[in-house]
XYZ file of C-alpha atoms in Angstrom:
713
model
C 91.956 83.191 104.449
C 89.392 84.209 101.660
C 89.984 84.159 97.994
C 88.494 86.067 95.210
C 87.284 84.889 91.763
C 88.056 87.314 88.959
C 85.029 87.569 86.455
C 84.873 88.397 83.155
C 100.368 94.932 85.735
C 128.807 105.669 89.425
C 131.281 106.300 88.471
C 131.501 109.551 86.577
C 129.996 109.692 83.348
C 132.126 110.836 80.632
C 132.848 112.872 78.597
C 130.169 115.102 79.899
C 130.185 113.448 83.184
C 127.763 113.460 86.014
C 128.593 112.627 89.614
C 125.979 111.432 92.104
C 125.567 114.655 93.756
C 124.727 116.294 90.476
C 122.358 113.491 89.558
C 120.514 113.951 92.889
C 120.360 117.779 92.470
C 118.803 117.607 88.958
C 116.445 114.600 89.453
C 112.894 115.666 89.211
C 113.284 119.173 88.051
C 114.736 121.461 84.966
C 116.405 123.749 87.220
C 119.639 123.618 85.074
C 119.072 124.568 81.616
C 122.398 123.547 80.473
C 122.033 120.126 81.336
C 118.647 119.683 79.551
C 119.890 121.213 76.338
C 119.830 119.117 73.286
C 123.718 118.587 73.501
C 123.832 117.149 76.987
C 120.602 115.182 77.326
C 122.642 112.097 77.919
C 126.068 111.158 79.461
C 128.019 108.463 77.784
C 130.110 106.282 80.056
C 132.739 103.474 79.517
C 131.798 100.078 80.443
C 134.830 100.008 82.435
C 133.893 103.066 84.451
C 129.940 102.665 85.020
C 128.477 102.626 88.254
C 124.817 103.419 89.563
C 123.623 106.748 90.764
C 121.639 106.475 94.029
C 119.195 109.160 92.923
C 115.476 108.565 94.563
C 112.427 110.320 95.365
C 109.464 109.368 97.538
C 106.714 107.561 95.536
C 103.089 108.491 96.126
C 101.284 105.679 98.285
C 98.633 103.464 96.521
C 95.640 105.303 98.291
C 92.224 106.167 96.871
C 91.737 108.163 93.692
C 89.665 110.389 91.277
C 89.697 110.124 87.678
C 88.855 111.695 84.296
C 91.144 112.515 81.423
C 92.982 115.054 83.552
C 93.195 112.679 86.496
C 90.231 114.575 88.359
C 87.156 113.117 89.804
C 84.135 113.511 87.495
C 80.195 112.682 87.719
C 78.785 109.884 85.936
C 75.144 109.586 84.838
C 74.134 112.724 86.877
C 75.432 110.931 89.980
C 76.910 113.706 92.406
C 80.665 113.280 93.068
C 81.138 112.907 96.784
C 82.993 115.710 98.720
C 84.651 113.233 100.892
C 86.724 112.047 98.055
C 90.412 110.471 99.060
C 93.827 111.516 97.828
C 94.675 110.182 94.491
C 96.249 106.526 94.365
C 97.158 106.977 90.574
C 100.671 106.855 89.538
C 101.501 110.315 87.998
C 100.543 110.010 84.220
C 103.317 110.436 81.462
C 101.939 110.937 77.939
C 103.537 108.773 75.261
C 103.954 109.744 71.867
C 102.100 108.190 68.862
C 104.019 106.021 66.635
C 104.773 108.662 64.086
C 106.238 110.732 66.917
C 108.195 107.977 68.334
C 109.794 107.383 65.058
C 110.832 111.036 64.615
C 112.426 111.080 68.033
C 114.327 107.785 67.487
C 116.041 109.170 64.321
C 116.738 112.596 66.134
C 118.351 110.802 68.994
C 120.169 108.478 66.750
C 121.491 111.137 64.514
C 122.657 112.958 68.026
C 124.331 110.078 69.345
C 126.192 109.142 65.996
C 127.117 112.671 65.279
C 130.577 112.532 67.127
C 130.751 108.577 67.376
C 133.777 106.375 67.944
C 135.415 104.539 70.504
C 134.308 101.410 72.063
C 130.802 100.510 73.263
C 129.649 102.221 76.043
C 126.528 103.301 78.353
C 124.512 106.463 78.586
C 121.920 107.481 81.048
C 118.952 109.847 79.788
C 118.353 113.036 81.759
C 114.725 112.726 80.678
C 114.102 110.252 83.167
C 114.090 112.926 85.895
C 113.167 111.532 89.494
C 112.467 108.053 90.315
C 111.096 105.576 92.956
C 113.085 105.170 96.039
C 115.472 102.017 95.602
C 114.765 101.834 92.042
C 116.222 98.659 90.286
C 118.733 99.168 87.372
C 117.573 98.738 83.928
C 120.047 98.023 81.159
C 118.635 98.407 77.650
C 120.462 96.380 75.155
C 119.824 97.424 71.601
C 118.827 95.802 68.415
C 120.953 95.805 65.069
C 120.796 99.652 64.968
C 123.122 99.645 68.101
C 122.252 103.243 68.914
C 120.505 102.313 72.131
C 117.717 105.037 71.251
C 114.793 102.937 70.673
C 113.240 103.620 74.285
C 113.457 107.314 73.802
C 109.866 107.816 73.873
C 109.393 105.773 77.239
C 112.471 107.245 79.037
C 110.224 109.466 81.331
C 107.628 106.761 82.188
C 110.358 104.069 82.745
C 112.491 106.842 84.507
C 110.114 106.894 87.182
C 110.508 103.391 88.529
C 114.081 102.308 86.872
C 117.523 103.669 87.050
C 117.942 103.465 83.149
C 121.166 102.800 81.386
C 121.260 102.307 77.440
C 124.125 100.535 75.713
C 125.445 102.444 72.606
C 127.463 100.552 70.121
C 129.281 103.062 67.674
C 128.597 102.487 63.967
C 132.149 101.607 63.269
C 132.942 99.352 66.170
C 133.578 95.724 65.437
C 133.412 94.329 68.868
C 132.113 90.658 68.577
C 129.086 89.183 69.900
C 131.066 87.520 72.773
C 132.966 90.579 73.542
C 129.474 92.466 73.888
C 128.274 89.664 76.137
C 131.546 90.356 78.354
C 131.081 94.048 78.455
C 127.541 93.568 79.727
C 128.762 90.980 82.026
C 131.309 93.166 83.802
C 128.719 95.911 84.306
C 126.357 93.309 85.790
C 128.712 91.989 88.100
C 130.146 95.424 89.132
C 126.548 96.713 89.990
C 125.700 93.332 91.913
C 128.851 93.845 94.112
C 128.050 97.460 94.743
C 124.335 96.940 95.258
C 123.796 93.177 96.154
C 120.096 93.399 96.989
C 118.932 95.241 93.991
C 117.800 93.326 91.004
C 119.017 94.293 87.461
C 116.693 94.251 84.406
C 118.160 93.369 80.986
C 115.738 94.758 78.423
C 116.981 93.300 75.066
C 115.415 93.887 71.629
C 116.316 91.581 68.619
C 120.201 91.248 68.953
C 119.922 92.597 72.522
C 117.602 89.766 73.415
C 120.377 87.396 72.488
C 122.946 89.311 74.482
C 120.398 89.240 77.633
C 119.976 85.740 77.232
C 123.662 85.011 77.039
C 124.656 87.164 79.978
C 121.860 85.323 81.988
C 123.133 81.836 81.102
C 126.596 82.909 82.068
C 125.621 84.414 85.313
C 122.804 81.971 86.799
C 123.580 83.075 90.361
C 123.047 86.833 89.767
C 119.534 88.346 90.503
C 118.649 89.155 86.866
C 115.269 89.818 85.186
C 114.876 89.540 81.290
C 112.612 91.417 79.030
C 112.992 90.418 75.501
C 111.253 91.912 72.630
C 111.428 89.748 69.498
C 114.870 88.260 70.354
C 116.913 87.028 67.451
C 117.439 83.636 68.880
C 115.569 82.422 65.699
C 117.695 84.069 63.070
C 118.560 80.985 61.397
C 114.864 80.783 60.546
C 114.662 84.496 59.337
C 112.755 84.660 55.981
C 115.630 87.164 54.697
C 118.273 84.498 55.079
C 118.301 83.650 51.211
C 118.623 87.176 50.597
C 121.949 87.853 52.359
C 124.284 86.691 49.618
C 122.388 89.384 47.322
C 123.046 91.947 49.955
C 126.695 91.401 49.936
C 126.971 91.766 46.059
C 124.634 94.703 45.893
C 126.268 98.218 45.367
C 125.783 100.453 48.215
C 124.176 102.923 45.720
C 121.399 100.311 45.105
C 121.050 99.280 48.724
C 117.235 98.112 49.062
C 117.698 97.070 52.616
C 117.099 100.451 53.979
C 113.562 100.961 52.581
C 112.904 97.504 53.916
C 114.518 98.409 57.527
C 112.261 101.636 57.319
C 109.065 99.754 56.629
C 109.838 97.489 59.531
C 110.117 100.623 61.879
C 107.230 102.337 60.580
C 104.848 99.332 61.299
C 101.721 98.275 59.608
C 99.972 101.181 57.760
C 96.441 99.636 58.409
C 97.187 99.849 62.190
C 97.537 103.692 61.695
C 94.427 103.766 59.759
C 92.447 101.372 62.318
C 93.806 103.753 65.200
C 92.515 107.173 63.353
C 89.168 105.460 62.811
C 88.842 104.606 66.288
C 89.699 108.090 67.425
C 86.781 109.123 65.311
C 89.062 111.189 62.850
C 87.425 112.299 59.578
C 88.482 110.172 56.420
C 90.161 113.354 54.945
C 92.403 113.561 58.031
C 93.108 109.938 58.275
C 94.161 109.937 54.754
C 96.364 112.968 55.217
C 98.364 111.443 58.206
C 99.086 108.327 55.959
C 100.188 110.539 53.319
C 102.304 112.593 55.608
C 103.910 109.205 56.724
C 104.741 108.353 53.302
C 106.195 111.906 52.620
C 108.300 111.615 55.700
C 110.082 108.515 55.173
C 112.466 109.659 52.541
C 114.013 112.029 55.237
C 114.982 109.393 57.568
C 116.887 107.506 54.704
C 120.191 109.474 55.323
C 120.107 109.082 59.024
C 119.434 105.281 58.592
C 122.338 105.026 56.077
C 124.644 106.656 58.719
C 123.592 104.373 61.413
C 123.783 101.098 59.176
C 126.000 101.753 56.225
C 126.365 98.685 54.110
C 129.706 97.501 56.142
C 128.085 97.784 59.575
C 124.823 96.161 58.173
C 126.708 93.138 57.041
C 128.726 92.814 60.194
C 125.472 93.170 62.278
C 123.992 90.297 60.142
C 126.921 88.124 60.553
C 126.810 88.882 64.284
C 123.100 87.813 64.433
C 124.186 84.326 63.007
C 126.735 83.832 65.862
C 124.561 85.286 68.453
C 121.590 82.889 67.524
C 123.897 79.977 67.729
C 125.703 81.024 70.874
C 122.534 81.704 72.645
C 120.739 78.565 71.722
C 123.459 76.501 72.883
C 123.158 77.878 76.397
C 119.295 78.311 76.804
C 119.106 75.528 79.331
C 121.341 77.443 81.671
C 119.310 80.546 81.952
C 117.367 80.668 85.353
C 116.325 84.339 85.294
C 112.822 85.258 85.340
C 111.885 86.071 81.753
C 109.215 88.257 80.325
C 108.861 87.576 76.201
C 107.267 90.091 74.161
C 106.509 88.943 70.663
C 105.116 90.434 67.565
C 102.529 89.024 65.143
C 103.691 90.967 62.184
C 107.560 90.660 62.311
C 108.735 90.241 58.752
C 112.367 89.983 59.951
C 112.001 87.005 62.505
C 109.356 84.222 63.067
C 108.964 85.990 66.594
C 105.651 84.568 67.820
C 106.867 80.961 67.092
C 110.221 81.703 68.891
C 108.477 83.220 71.728
C 106.335 79.974 72.279
C 109.534 77.908 71.976
C 111.436 79.939 74.398
C 108.478 80.169 76.811
C 108.780 76.448 76.898
C 112.429 76.258 77.213
C 112.986 78.593 79.795
C 112.375 77.769 83.457
C 110.644 81.101 84.534
C 109.411 82.403 81.292
C 106.200 84.504 80.760
C 104.693 85.241 77.303
C 102.859 88.246 75.892
C 101.811 88.369 72.098
C 101.298 91.616 70.273
C 99.444 90.322 67.155
C 99.237 93.794 65.280
C 102.720 94.826 66.004
C 106.052 94.796 63.922
C 109.619 93.927 64.602
C 110.647 97.009 66.246
C 108.212 96.720 69.277
C 109.328 99.867 71.171
C 108.510 102.031 68.148
C 104.988 100.686 68.032
C 101.822 103.143 68.584
C 100.525 102.622 71.989
C 103.050 100.238 73.057
C 103.686 100.898 76.952
C 106.428 98.922 78.441
C 105.507 100.003 82.022
C 102.039 99.069 81.544
C 103.069 95.649 80.502
C 105.368 95.235 83.572
C 102.698 96.175 85.939
C 100.036 93.876 84.585
C 102.471 90.978 84.660
C 103.547 91.801 88.014
C 107.140 92.068 86.863
C 108.383 94.781 89.066
C 110.380 94.337 92.091
C 112.837 96.273 94.212
C 114.359 93.561 96.236
C 115.309 89.899 96.118
C 111.688 88.650 95.802
C 108.328 90.296 94.864
C 106.440 92.265 97.436
C 103.059 92.459 96.074
C 102.198 95.418 98.469
C 105.303 97.543 98.541
C 106.300 96.838 94.835
C 102.897 97.658 93.618
C 102.837 100.349 91.140
C 99.375 101.896 90.768
C 97.856 102.666 87.412
C 98.088 106.040 85.810
C 94.827 107.900 84.730
C 95.579 107.024 81.313
C 96.041 103.341 82.120
C 92.843 103.249 84.088
C 90.854 105.021 81.498
C 91.797 102.207 79.205
C 90.634 99.648 81.709
C 87.254 101.576 82.177
C 86.499 102.025 78.533
C 87.115 98.302 78.009
C 84.609 97.431 80.956
C 82.188 100.170 80.735
C 79.803 98.080 78.638
C 79.463 95.549 81.590
C 78.665 98.540 84.058
C 76.075 99.825 81.723
C 74.334 96.609 81.131
C 74.414 95.787 85.040
C 72.891 99.266 85.875
C 74.193 98.703 89.206
C 72.491 100.467 92.313
C 74.928 101.371 95.117
C 73.518 101.696 98.697
C 75.578 102.599 101.855
C 74.752 102.955 105.366
C 75.640 106.383 106.959
C 76.742 106.806 110.818
C 73.181 107.433 111.762
C 71.835 103.967 110.206
C 70.315 105.832 107.231
C 70.712 103.892 103.931
C 71.539 106.306 101.007
C 71.805 105.663 97.226
C 75.560 106.623 97.273
C 78.897 105.828 98.677
C 78.816 108.413 101.116
C 78.730 106.004 104.018
C 81.986 104.473 102.783
C 84.920 105.566 105.168
C 87.371 107.967 103.591
C 90.567 106.936 105.379
C 91.903 103.648 105.607
C 92.593 100.871 106.451
C 89.245 99.580 105.628
C 88.225 95.989 105.155
C 85.260 95.328 102.763
C 83.873 91.861 103.654
C 81.142 90.308 101.194
C 79.437 87.952 99.378
C 81.067 86.727 96.112
C 78.418 86.463 93.403
C 78.601 83.718 90.407
C 81.966 84.216 88.616
C 82.689 87.290 90.846
C 80.397 89.316 88.520
C 79.856 91.963 91.000
C 83.475 93.007 90.872
C 83.818 95.122 87.766
C 80.936 97.662 88.680
C 82.177 97.850 92.154
C 85.709 98.631 91.356
C 84.755 101.043 88.812
C 82.118 103.020 90.935
C 84.548 103.259 93.965
C 87.128 104.893 91.615
C 84.944 107.097 89.886
C 82.843 108.106 92.802
C 84.955 107.976 95.732
C 88.465 107.846 94.374
C 88.971 104.636 96.311
C 91.229 101.829 94.733
C 89.997 98.445 95.937
C 92.962 95.887 96.597
C 91.439 92.661 96.019
C 92.597 89.490 97.862
C 92.658 87.017 94.926
C 93.044 83.291 94.410
C 96.566 82.269 93.418
C 95.489 81.142 89.846
C 95.495 84.832 88.953
C 99.000 84.829 89.456
C 100.103 81.609 87.774
C 101.844 80.978 84.606
C 99.829 80.506 81.426
C 99.089 76.941 80.830
C 97.253 76.118 77.511
C 93.975 74.539 77.977
C 93.914 75.066 81.830
C 93.949 78.801 82.455
C 92.359 81.863 80.531
C 94.698 83.727 78.397
C 97.099 85.645 80.547
C 95.985 89.108 79.267
C 92.655 88.280 80.894
C 94.508 88.545 84.505
C 96.863 91.224 83.594
C 93.981 93.941 84.267
C 93.489 92.506 87.841
C 97.122 92.615 88.554
C 97.152 96.207 87.234
C 94.245 97.260 89.486
C 96.118 95.873 92.602
C 94.932 92.218 93.372
C 97.246 90.388 95.509
C 97.559 86.593 96.034
C 95.559 85.370 99.242
C 97.731 85.251 102.191
C 97.928 86.385 105.792
C 101.205 88.266 105.131
C 99.750 90.017 102.102
C 96.587 90.961 104.197
C 98.961 92.071 107.068
C 100.874 94.306 104.493
C 97.749 95.784 102.982
C 96.151 96.675 106.398
C 99.503 98.057 107.872
C 99.666 100.351 104.710
C 96.302 101.701 105.326
C 94.845 100.164 102.093
C 91.147 99.474 101.141
C 91.084 95.778 101.119
C 88.373 93.578 99.331
C 88.002 90.382 100.845
C 85.481 87.429 100.284
C 85.546 84.836 102.966
C 83.527 82.403 100.697
C 86.247 82.704 97.814
C 86.069 80.389 95.073
C 83.401 78.076 96.747
C 80.986 80.997 96.322
C 82.018 82.272 93.010
C 81.680 78.495 91.523
C 78.664 77.659 93.425
C 76.307 74.725 92.742
C 72.594 74.777 91.211
C 70.221 76.470 93.850
C 73.163 77.851 95.946
C 72.720 81.592 94.945
C 73.127 83.965 97.899
C 74.230 81.289 100.387
C 77.439 82.147 102.211
C 80.245 79.694 102.572
C 82.320 81.099 105.190
C 84.916 79.265 107.522
C 83.779 78.020 110.802
C 86.442 80.147 112.629
C 87.134 83.796 112.054
C 90.136 84.565 109.619
C 90.349 88.315 109.295
C 88.762 89.755 112.606
C 92.024 89.780 114.724
C 93.924 91.215 111.914
C 91.683 94.056 111.310
C 91.623 94.810 115.183
C 95.312 94.904 115.219
C 95.476 97.763 112.863
C 92.071 99.329 113.968
C 90.784 98.867 110.513
C 87.210 99.538 109.835
C 85.182 96.583 108.644
C 82.343 97.162 105.938
C 80.202 94.371 105.541
C 78.268 94.280 102.146
C 75.766 92.099 100.142
C 75.199 91.956 96.405
C 72.357 90.658 94.445
C 71.633 90.180 90.732
C 73.397 87.031 89.534
C 70.026 85.230 89.041
C 68.930 87.968 86.843
C 71.863 87.334 84.428
C 72.185 83.697 84.411
C 71.418 80.271 85.737
C 73.921 77.422 86.660
C 72.747 74.331 84.712
C 75.736 72.152 84.697
C 77.511 72.347 87.991
C 80.268 70.588 89.927
C 78.409 67.738 90.920
C 77.324 67.126 87.343
C 80.827 67.467 86.004
C 82.196 64.866 88.675
C 79.817 62.345 87.106
C 81.587 62.409 83.841
C 85.196 60.780 83.731
C 86.686 63.364 81.331
C 85.495 66.430 83.450
C 86.151 64.728 86.637
C 89.884 63.857 85.773
C 90.248 67.616 84.475
C 88.772 68.941 87.755
C 91.111 66.687 89.850
C 94.133 67.766 87.897
C 93.395 71.415 88.098
C 92.627 71.271 91.723
C 95.811 69.831 92.447
C 97.751 72.201 90.433
C 96.058 75.424 91.424
C 93.851 75.168 94.594
C 96.609 75.421 97.253
C 94.268 77.456 99.411
C 92.972 76.638 103.047
C 94.516 73.290 102.845
C 93.901 72.750 106.624
C 90.323 73.787 106.684
C 87.309 71.702 107.227
C 83.732 71.621 105.842
C 82.272 73.254 102.703
C 84.738 76.149 102.444
C 87.614 73.777 102.063
C 86.178 72.375 98.916
C 87.478 75.017 96.557
C 87.701 72.687 93.559
C 88.782 74.267 90.481
C 86.086 73.911 87.921
C 83.988 76.094 85.392
C 80.274 75.731 85.839
C 78.082 76.235 82.689
C 75.750 78.898 82.781
C 72.526 79.580 80.734
C 72.263 83.229 80.112
C 69.084 85.368 80.849
C 67.981 88.848 79.607
C 69.916 91.050 81.892
C 68.588 92.341 85.006
C 70.206 94.896 87.550
C 72.862 94.496 90.113
C 72.325 95.787 93.682
C 75.008 96.514 96.422
C 74.218 97.303 100.019
C 77.271 98.461 102.368
C 76.421 98.286 105.856
C 77.318 100.559 108.503
C 81.225 100.529 109.150
C 82.028 98.536 112.257
C 85.024 100.122 114.081
C 87.766 97.881 115.485
C 90.170 100.533 116.847
C 90.562 100.012 120.671
C 88.801 96.700 120.507
C 91.933 94.902 122.092
C 89.689 92.163 123.725
C 89.011 90.714 120.164
C 92.729 90.573 119.661
C 93.372 88.498 122.914
C 90.096 86.546 123.435
C 89.054 84.112 120.470
C 85.572 84.113 121.798
C 85.288 87.872 121.571
C 86.948 87.575 118.010
C 84.295 85.020 116.948
C 81.438 87.023 118.150
C 82.699 89.993 115.876
C 83.021 87.542 113.116
C 79.600 86.276 113.214
C 78.340 89.989 113.727
C 79.969 90.769 110.290
C 78.447 87.517 108.702
C 75.048 88.391 109.959
C 75.285 91.888 108.580
C 76.189 90.600 105.189
C 73.232 88.039 105.203
C 71.050 91.107 106.322
C 72.098 93.165 103.315
C 71.375 90.350 101.127
C 68.182 89.821 102.398
C 67.227 93.518 102.312
C 68.320 93.846 98.403
C 66.338 90.716 97.349
C 63.146 92.274 99.094
C 63.438 95.656 97.693
C 64.467 94.862 94.325
C 60.930 93.484 93.732
C 59.481 96.867 93.758
C 62.274 98.214 91.450
C 60.300 99.473 88.025
C 63.629 99.383 86.280
C 65.000 96.066 87.210
C 64.756 95.124 83.646
C 67.274 96.213 80.871
C 64.448 97.088 78.749
C 62.790 99.511 81.179
C 66.174 100.965 81.672
C 66.821 101.641 77.916
C 63.325 103.318 77.486
C 64.125 105.443 80.508
C 67.585 106.338 78.873
C 65.566 107.122 75.502
C 63.189 109.563 77.132
C 65.568 111.315 79.654
C 69.177 111.210 77.836
C 71.798 108.718 78.115
C 73.604 110.650 81.028
C 70.606 110.534 83.182
C 70.586 108.435 86.587
C 68.074 105.736 86.386
C 65.815 105.682 89.517
C 65.453 102.415 91.540
C 63.145 101.343 94.466
C 62.278 103.727 97.419
C 64.641 103.640 100.210
């Protein structure tokens, strides 16, 4: 199997209770105005009574899609949008509020929750979540020191599409100990596991809630839990505010300076707001006006904060943080749950990034993501999107184990827009020319020859470092609404290892866009779901080739994908790509590195740890050593793609039964890829705009949106 190389995601509610049938009736609509009024937006439920509602709706399949700000297809550089566009594979978009609006909503929700506060800690389920994916996992949100459970307010709608959300609310005057809270959450977890044994439970803990999540996981190692910890307070003993705690106890309530400090933590870094406004192109007057509005608004939140955290409650919570930190750290070794650690670089309350690194090393199944410009209250930060992070880290599953096909959550239009904007520069520099072959054999400069309906298997040549992938994926989405699901090398899904793998954020984009680890099972599932699959039989051996091996195919001797394609009647589209030699040249390759002891040991160690692909294969294709060739860059030229005529496999049952017939089809596909490469290498010689300078000159004369010509077809 080939591998790709990336180049460059109840019980009855009381007092206003909701039964299962009511939940089902209201999911996904606003048909009942009474239930959506501000006074009945959530339904608190005792931890002794809570159970899950089985509300679900069908989720859209991950099939091809169009994109612009409104989620519709659009034209790029004067290119015509094909009228053969496919249904959208995008997940329904949900607009998240800005940091300022998130803070406002947090205080509004917190005020509403504490208005008639009292009694023991309890769960509430926000009705704003609406309809959700079938068999959605349960998400239990465990709050920080505020205890309201309202910090996720701005993300309810988006999270609610893929999770059954319960939030823990701890009343202001409640004095349940940390261990009492742990047992409370534990009872809920055990009850839900008993009722739904195959459904995973997510514990999302912030600050104090992070300690709660770790403690519950340590006490219940055999329960299927997934932890998401945002700046967990397990490092509270190292907090910079420790020396100030005695002063806080002596300070009169009228002179409490803790509230302005907490508000500043919630508001985040003002420079981040200024930077965001500048990036949006807002005039300086408007930017200054927004910053001034923030300063004027803050005093209005002070009374609400004082109601949420009066002096006695604040002191109680700070003492609880001490016991929570000590209890959790004594049991870290027992945590076996898969854990996603989210840490802030500008957390003035806790040394979160150092603690995140410590926990990442201590936990058996930890994965760390850093947010250098964010403060302590991560969920209130501008542009922080928990669902997007979950997608990029492949942290979403609905069963006992992760299924990269059925558990995949496609990007939303806004998520794709960010990915597109961050990679647009390379698409522009490469000046890619996309050619496809129509049914009558004519080659056209468009993607009109690409099949509209799946399953489709795109099989081609992997250029150096996989440079061809970014323009290709972008053009397929923008012009034909097709989301390519890449069969990728397992290294893209490994835990980050300093000095051995690239920063984890590098791979998150590929996972968000649907890459799956190479395996026959994943290819089977993709084709059975009628997906558009991108396959490179040469895998890493082609993408990390030696000097002088440009455009040479390193395919297995035996066919790997033909019979699978025939089984599902998939169309096979062979394609060739050319242009890597106009961007760079390998000058220090695998052979050179193996002559140097340091490099040789590093390559052997990396290969042993990561290259578990084609272990039974023979020949060149089996030699997929993990290394990084050094490349001498060139003045950019141009990328060329030629997609051959689709090969129909429906009805070709002989290939499914006869190995010789299967091998003949395999050789036909390989020959077509070689023919496409030879065609492009010849035709590009007559392209007057092969150089980036000639393309820039053309754009200067004809406008930045104009389509740049190429050779005659």
